Coordinates of C-alpha atoms and ligand atoms in Angstrom, one line a residue:
M1280 CA 0.0 0.0 0.0
S1281 CA 1.1 3.6 -0.5
G1282 CA 2.4 5.6 2.5
H1283 CA -0.8 7.4 2.8
A1284 CA -3.0 4.1 2.9
R1285 CA -5.1 3.8 5.9
V1286 CA -7.0 0.8 7.4
L1287 CA -10.1 1.4 9.4
V1288 CA -10.5 -1.1 12.1
T1289 CA -14.2 -1.3 13.2
G1290 CA -14.5 -3.1 16.6
G1291 CA -11.0 -1.8 17.1
T1292 CA -11.3 -1.8 20.9
G1293 CA -12.6 -5.4 20.9
T1294 CA -11.1 -8.8 21.2
T1295 CA -10.0 -9.3 17.7
G1296 CA -10.0 -5.6 16.4
S1297 CA -7.5 -4.4 19.1
R1298 CA -5.2 -7.2 18.1
V1299 CA -5.6 -6.5 14.4
A1300 CA -4.8 -2.8 15.0
A1301 CA -1.7 -3.7 17.0
L1302 CA -0.4 -6.0 14.3
L1303 CA -1.0 -3.4 11.5
R1304 CA 0.8 -0.7 13.4
D1305 CA 3.7 -3.1 13.9
R1306 CA 3.7 -3.4 10.1
D1307 CA 3.9 0.5 9.8
T1308 CA 0.4 0.7 8.6
S1309 CA -1.7 3.8 9.3
V1310 CA -4.6 2.6 11.4
R1311 CA -7.8 4.4 12.4
I1312 CA -9.7 2.7 15.2
A1313 CA -13.5 3.2 15.1
T1314 CA -15.1 3.3 18.6
R1315 CA -18.1 4.8 20.3
K1316 CA -15.9 6.4 22.9
P1317 CA -12.7 7.8 21.3
V1318 CA -10.1 8.6 24.1
D1319 CA -8.9 12.2 24.1
G1320 CA -5.4 12.5 22.8
E1321 CA -5.5 9.2 20.9
G1322 CA -5.4 10.7 17.4
D1323 CA -5.8 7.3 15.7
Q1324 CA -9.3 6.9 17.2
A1325 CA -12.5 8.2 15.4
R1326 CA -16.0 8.2 16.8
F1327 CA -18.2 5.5 15.1
D1328 CA -21.5 4.2 16.3
W1329 CA -23.6 1.7 14.1
G1330 CA -26.7 3.4 15.6
D1331 CA -25.6 6.9 14.5
P1332 CA -25.5 7.2 10.6
A1333 CA -23.9 10.8 11.1
T1334 CA -20.6 8.9 12.1
H1335 CA -20.5 6.6 9.2
G1336 CA -19.3 9.0 6.5
P1337 CA -16.5 10.8 8.4
V1338 CA -14.9 7.5 9.7
V1339 CA -14.3 6.1 6.2
A1340 CA -12.7 9.3 4.8
E1341 CA -9.3 8.5 3.2
V1342 CA -9.5 4.9 4.1
E1343 CA -8.5 2.2 1.6
R1344 CA -9.0 -1.1 3.6
M1345 CA -11.3 -2.1 6.4
Y1346 CA -11.6 -4.7 9.1
L1347 CA -15.4 -5.1 9.5
V1348 CA -17.0 -6.3 12.7
A1349 CA -20.8 -6.2 12.3
P1350 CA -22.9 -4.7 15.2
V1351 CA -22.7 -7.4 17.9
G1352 CA -25.9 -9.1 19.3
I1353 CA -28.1 -7.9 16.3
P1354 CA -29.7 -11.1 14.7
D1355 CA -29.9 -9.4 11.2
P1356 CA -27.2 -6.8 10.8
A1357 CA -27.5 -6.4 7.0
P1358 CA -29.8 -3.4 7.0
V1359 CA -27.4 -1.5 9.2
V1360 CA -24.2 -2.7 7.5
E1361 CA -25.3 -2.5 3.8
P1362 CA -25.5 1.4 3.6
F1363 CA -22.4 1.8 5.6
L1364 CA -20.5 -0.4 3.3
A1365 CA -21.8 1.1 0.2
G1366 CA -20.8 4.6 1.5
A1367 CA -17.2 3.2 2.4
L1368 CA -16.9 1.8 -1.2
R1369 CA -17.9 5.1 -2.7
A1370 CA -15.4 6.8 -0.5
G1371 CA -12.6 4.7 -1.8
V1372 CA -12.5 1.6 0.3
S1373 CA -11.5 -1.3 -1.9
R1374 CA -10.6 -4.2 0.4
V1375 CA -12.7 -5.5 3.3
V1376 CA -12.0 -8.3 5.8
L1377 CA -15.2 -9.4 7.4
L1378 CA -15.2 -11.0 10.8
S1379 CA -17.9 -13.8 10.8
S1380 CA -17.9 -17.2 12.5
S1381 CA -17.3 -20.8 11.8
A1382 CA -20.9 -21.4 12.7
I1383 CA -22.2 -19.1 9.8
N1384 CA -22.4 -20.0 6.3
E1385 CA -23.3 -17.5 3.5
G1386 CA -27.1 -17.3 3.5
P1387 CA -30.1 -15.0 3.0
S1388 CA -30.2 -13.5 6.5
G1389 CA -28.2 -12.9 9.6
L1390 CA -24.5 -12.6 9.6
G1391 CA -24.5 -14.9 6.5
A1392 CA -26.1 -12.2 4.4
L1393 CA -22.9 -10.2 5.0
H1394 CA -20.7 -12.9 3.4
R1395 CA -22.6 -12.4 0.1
L1396 CA -22.7 -8.6 0.4
V1397 CA -18.9 -8.5 0.9
R1398 CA -18.2 -11.1 -1.7
T1399 CA -20.4 -9.5 -4.4
T1400 CA -19.8 -5.8 -3.8
V1401 CA -16.1 -5.3 -2.6
P1402 CA -13.4 -5.6 -5.1
E1403 CA -11.0 -7.3 -2.8
W1404 CA -12.6 -9.3 0.2
T1405 CA -12.0 -12.0 2.8
V1406 CA -14.5 -13.5 5.2
L1407 CA -13.0 -14.8 8.4
R1408 CA -14.9 -17.6 10.0
P1409 CA -13.1 -18.4 13.3
S1410 CA -14.2 -21.1 15.7
W1411 CA -14.8 -20.2 19.4
F1412 CA -12.4 -17.8 21.0
M1413 CA -10.0 -19.1 23.7
Q1414 CA -10.6 -15.6 25.2
N1415 CA -14.1 -16.6 26.1
F1416 CA -12.4 -18.4 29.1
I1417 CA -11.0 -15.1 30.4
G1418 CA -12.5 -11.6 30.7
E1419 CA -16.2 -11.0 30.9
H1420 CA -17.7 -13.8 28.9
P1421 CA -20.1 -16.1 30.9
V1422 CA -17.7 -19.0 30.6
A1423 CA -15.0 -17.0 32.2
T1424 CA -17.1 -15.5 35.0
G1425 CA -18.4 -19.0 35.8
I1426 CA -14.8 -20.3 36.2
R1427 CA -13.8 -17.4 38.5
T1428 CA -16.9 -17.2 40.6
S1429 CA -17.8 -20.9 41.0
A1430 CA -15.2 -23.0 39.3
E1431 CA -17.8 -24.1 37.0
I1432 CA -18.4 -23.9 33.1
I1433 CA -22.0 -24.3 32.2
T1434 CA -22.8 -25.1 28.6
A1435 CA -25.4 -27.0 26.5
T1436 CA -22.6 -28.7 24.4
G1437 CA -22.6 -32.1 26.3
Q1438 CA -19.5 -34.0 25.1
G1439 CA -19.4 -32.1 21.8
R1440 CA -16.0 -30.7 20.8
V1441 CA -14.7 -27.3 19.7
A1442 CA -11.3 -26.3 18.1
F1443 CA -10.9 -23.2 20.2
V1444 CA -8.7 -20.6 18.6
D1445 CA -6.7 -17.7 20.1
A1446 CA -7.9 -14.3 19.0
A1447 CA -4.2 -13.5 18.4
D1448 CA -4.2 -16.1 15.6
I1449 CA -7.4 -14.8 14.1
A1450 CA -5.9 -11.3 14.1
A1451 CA -2.7 -12.6 12.4
V1452 CA -4.9 -14.1 9.6
A1453 CA -6.8 -10.8 9.4
A1454 CA -3.7 -8.7 9.2
R1455 CA -2.3 -10.9 6.3
A1456 CA -5.8 -10.6 4.6
L1457 CA -5.6 -6.8 4.9
L1458 CA -2.0 -6.3 3.9
D1459 CA -1.0 -9.1 1.5
A1460 CA -0.4 -7.8 -2.0
V1461 CA -2.7 -10.3 -3.5
P1462 CA -6.2 -10.2 -2.0
H1463 CA -7.4 -13.4 -0.5
N1464 CA -10.9 -13.2 -2.1
T1465 CA -12.0 -16.2 -0.1
D1466 CA -13.5 -17.5 3.2
H1467 CA -11.0 -18.6 5.8
L1468 CA -12.4 -21.2 8.3
I1469 CA -10.0 -20.6 11.3
T1470 CA -9.5 -23.1 14.2
G1471 CA -7.0 -23.9 16.9
P1472 CA -4.9 -27.1 16.6
E1473 CA -7.2 -29.6 18.3
A1474 CA -10.9 -30.0 19.0
L1475 CA -11.7 -30.3 22.8
S1476 CA -14.8 -30.8 24.8
Y1477 CA -15.6 -28.4 27.7
D1478 CA -14.7 -31.4 30.0
D1479 CA -11.3 -31.4 28.3
A1480 CA -10.9 -27.6 28.6
A1481 CA -11.9 -27.7 32.2
A1482 CA -9.3 -30.4 33.0
I1483 CA -6.6 -28.4 31.2
I1484 CA -7.4 -25.3 33.3
S1485 CA -7.6 -27.3 36.6
A1486 CA -4.3 -28.7 36.0
A1487 CA -2.7 -25.3 35.3
I1488 CA -4.3 -23.4 38.2
G1489 CA -4.4 -26.1 40.8
V1490 CA -8.1 -25.6 41.4
T1491 CA -10.7 -28.1 40.1
V1492 CA -12.9 -26.6 37.4
R1493 CA -15.9 -28.5 36.3
H1494 CA -18.0 -28.6 33.2
R1495 CA -21.8 -28.8 33.8
A1496 CA -23.8 -29.8 30.8
V1497 CA -27.4 -28.4 30.7
S1498 CA -30.2 -28.4 28.3
T1499 CA -30.4 -25.7 25.5
A1500 CA -33.5 -24.3 27.0
D1501 CA -31.9 -24.0 30.5
L1502 CA -28.9 -22.3 29.1
A1503 CA -31.0 -19.8 27.1
A1504 CA -32.9 -19.1 30.3
Q1505 CA -29.6 -18.4 32.2
F1506 CA -28.5 -16.1 29.6
V1507 CA -31.8 -14.2 29.8
A1508 CA -31.6 -14.1 33.6
A1509 CA -28.2 -12.5 33.2
G1510 CA -29.7 -9.7 31.0
M1511 CA -29.4 -11.0 27.5
P1512 CA -32.3 -10.3 25.0
A1513 CA -34.2 -13.5 24.6
Q1514 CA -33.8 -13.8 20.9
F1515 CA -30.0 -13.5 21.1
A1516 CA -29.9 -15.9 24.1
A1517 CA -31.8 -18.5 22.0
V1518 CA -29.4 -18.1 19.1
L1519 CA -26.3 -18.5 21.4
A1520 CA -27.8 -21.5 23.2
N1521 CA -28.7 -23.2 19.8
L1522 CA -25.0 -22.8 18.8
D1523 CA -24.1 -25.0 21.9
E1524 CA -26.6 -27.6 20.7
G1525 CA -24.9 -27.6 17.4
I1526 CA -21.6 -28.2 19.1
E1527 CA -23.2 -31.2 21.0
H1528 CA -24.0 -32.7 17.6
G1529 CA -20.5 -32.2 16.2
A1530 CA -20.8 -28.9 14.2
E1531 CA -17.5 -27.6 15.6
D1532 CA -15.5 -30.9 15.8
R1533 CA -13.0 -30.0 13.0
V1534 CA -9.6 -28.7 12.7
T1535 CA -8.1 -26.6 9.9
S1536 CA -4.6 -25.5 8.9
T1537 CA -5.6 -22.0 8.0
V1538 CA -3.5 -20.2 10.7
A1539 CA -0.3 -21.9 9.5
S1540 CA -1.1 -21.8 5.8
V1541 CA -1.9 -18.0 6.0
T1542 CA 0.6 -16.8 8.6
G1543 CA 3.4 -19.3 8.4
C1544 CA 3.1 -19.8 12.2
R1545 CA 1.3 -22.7 13.9
A1546 CA -1.9 -22.0 15.8
R1547 CA -1.5 -21.8 19.6
S1548 CA -2.9 -24.6 21.6
F1549 CA -5.4 -24.3 24.4
A1550 CA -2.8 -25.6 27.0
E1551 CA -0.4 -22.8 25.8
F1552 CA -3.1 -20.2 26.1
V1553 CA -4.1 -21.3 29.6
A1554 CA -0.4 -21.4 30.8
T1555 CA 0.0 -17.8 29.5
H1556 CA -3.2 -16.5 31.2
R1557 CA -3.0 -18.7 34.3
D1558 CA -3.8 -15.7 36.6
S1559 CA -6.9 -14.7 34.7
F1560 CA -8.7 -17.8 35.8
I1561 CA -8.5 -16.9 39.5
A1562 CA -10.9 -14.3 41.0
Ligands
NAP29 N1 -16.5 -15.1 21.0 C1 -16.4 -16.0 20.2 O1 -16.2 -17.2 20.5 C2 -16.7 -15.8 18.7 C3 -16.5 -16.8 17.8 C4 -16.6 -16.6 16.4 C5 -17.1 -15.4 15.9 N2 -17.3 -14.4 16.9 C6 -17.8 -13.1 16.4 O2 -17.0 -12.0 16.9 C7 -17.8 -10.9 16.9 C8 -17.3 -9.9 18.0 O3 -16.0 -9.6 17.8 P1 -15.0 -9.3 18.9 O4 -15.0 -10.4 19.8 O5 -13.6 -9.0 18.2 O6 -15.5 -7.9 19.5 P2 -15.9 -7.6 21.0 O7 -14.7 -7.9 21.9 O8 -17.2 -8.3 21.3 O9 -16.1 -6.1 21.0 C9 -17.2 -5.5 20.3 C10 -16.6 -4.3 19.6 O10 -17.7 -3.7 18.9 C11 -17.7 -2.4 19.1 N3 -19.1 -1.9 19.2 C12 -20.1 -2.4 20.1 N4 -21.2 -1.7 19.8 C13 -20.9 -0.8 18.8 C14 -21.7 0.2 18.1 N5 -22.9 0.4 18.5 N6 -21.2 0.8 17.1 C15 -19.8 0.7 16.9 N7 -19.1 -0.2 17.5 C16 -19.6 -0.9 18.5 C17 -17.0 -2.1 20.4 O11 -16.3 -0.9 20.4 P3 -16.6 0.3 21.4 O12 -17.2 -0.2 22.6 O13 -15.3 0.9 21.6 O14 -17.6 1.3 20.7 C18 -15.9 -3.2 20.4 O15 -14.8 -2.8 19.8 C19 -19.2 -11.3 17.0 O16 -20.0 -10.8 16.0 C20 -19.2 -12.8 16.9 O17 -20.1 -13.3 16.0 C21 -17.2 -14.6 18.2

């Protein structure tokens, strides 16, 4: 890219976006971080709110490439994302890397509709379809708070397995998709190096921190009810709980070599992740 090229990172304060922005800066790329709450004095941050169209035009000015994180928690984001993306393309954005999910295929609605939108309207595009993030086990995700507060992980996944992936590895793939001279123009299904059940994950964490963490398998309906009780909108709670049911039936029991093939570095294992973040599992 030219010296004036700039990459807009939406969701740039989030789990993947913050890591994407850091990697781009390491590669001497000009980055603009889109956030609802820009910090005074942080010149690379710009105010952006999916709910405020007045922020959509200014944030893409002089931007050539974009990491796109759709509005989180909205079942059908296309009506919001489509006009924003059209404006970005008119403003000169020519490459978009969309964050989606391994659980989502291209389709007529939901996040899947954005796959088609990006593939058919953006000259240079990539759709990232990562598996479940290892970071769900630390921070404020319900899995993480369950570990810290009651040494328990509650899911509706039964003995189903997931190839958890480190957000740092997702960001490394994203950075290559944004910066490589040749656009990827494809989907990337991104996983960690091994598929684990939550029983397996609990055992790995227990061994690392010296406290027994247990996995309690509940029904899909019970999990959705717990999410609602914790303040989640009912429709979104049902979607998340149903994803667990998919895992129980094997939907995420697969491993890909995408991280290694795109970045040249092997994907980090769950045991390595846990060892690095050992303190984050303890209240
Ligand atoms: N967790 C998983 O296991 C998993 C697996 C596969 C795919 N995913 C996908 O990952 C996506 C989330 O990405 P992430 O984990 O990188 O982000 P995240 O950590 O959930 O952070 C959300 C980001 O969105 C921004 N944001 C929230 N509301 C906004 C609004 N109204 N306008 C503009 N920006 C807003 C936040 O920025 P500010 O607060 O600074 O405004 C923040 O940077 C989800 O869509 C999910 O489908 C997650």
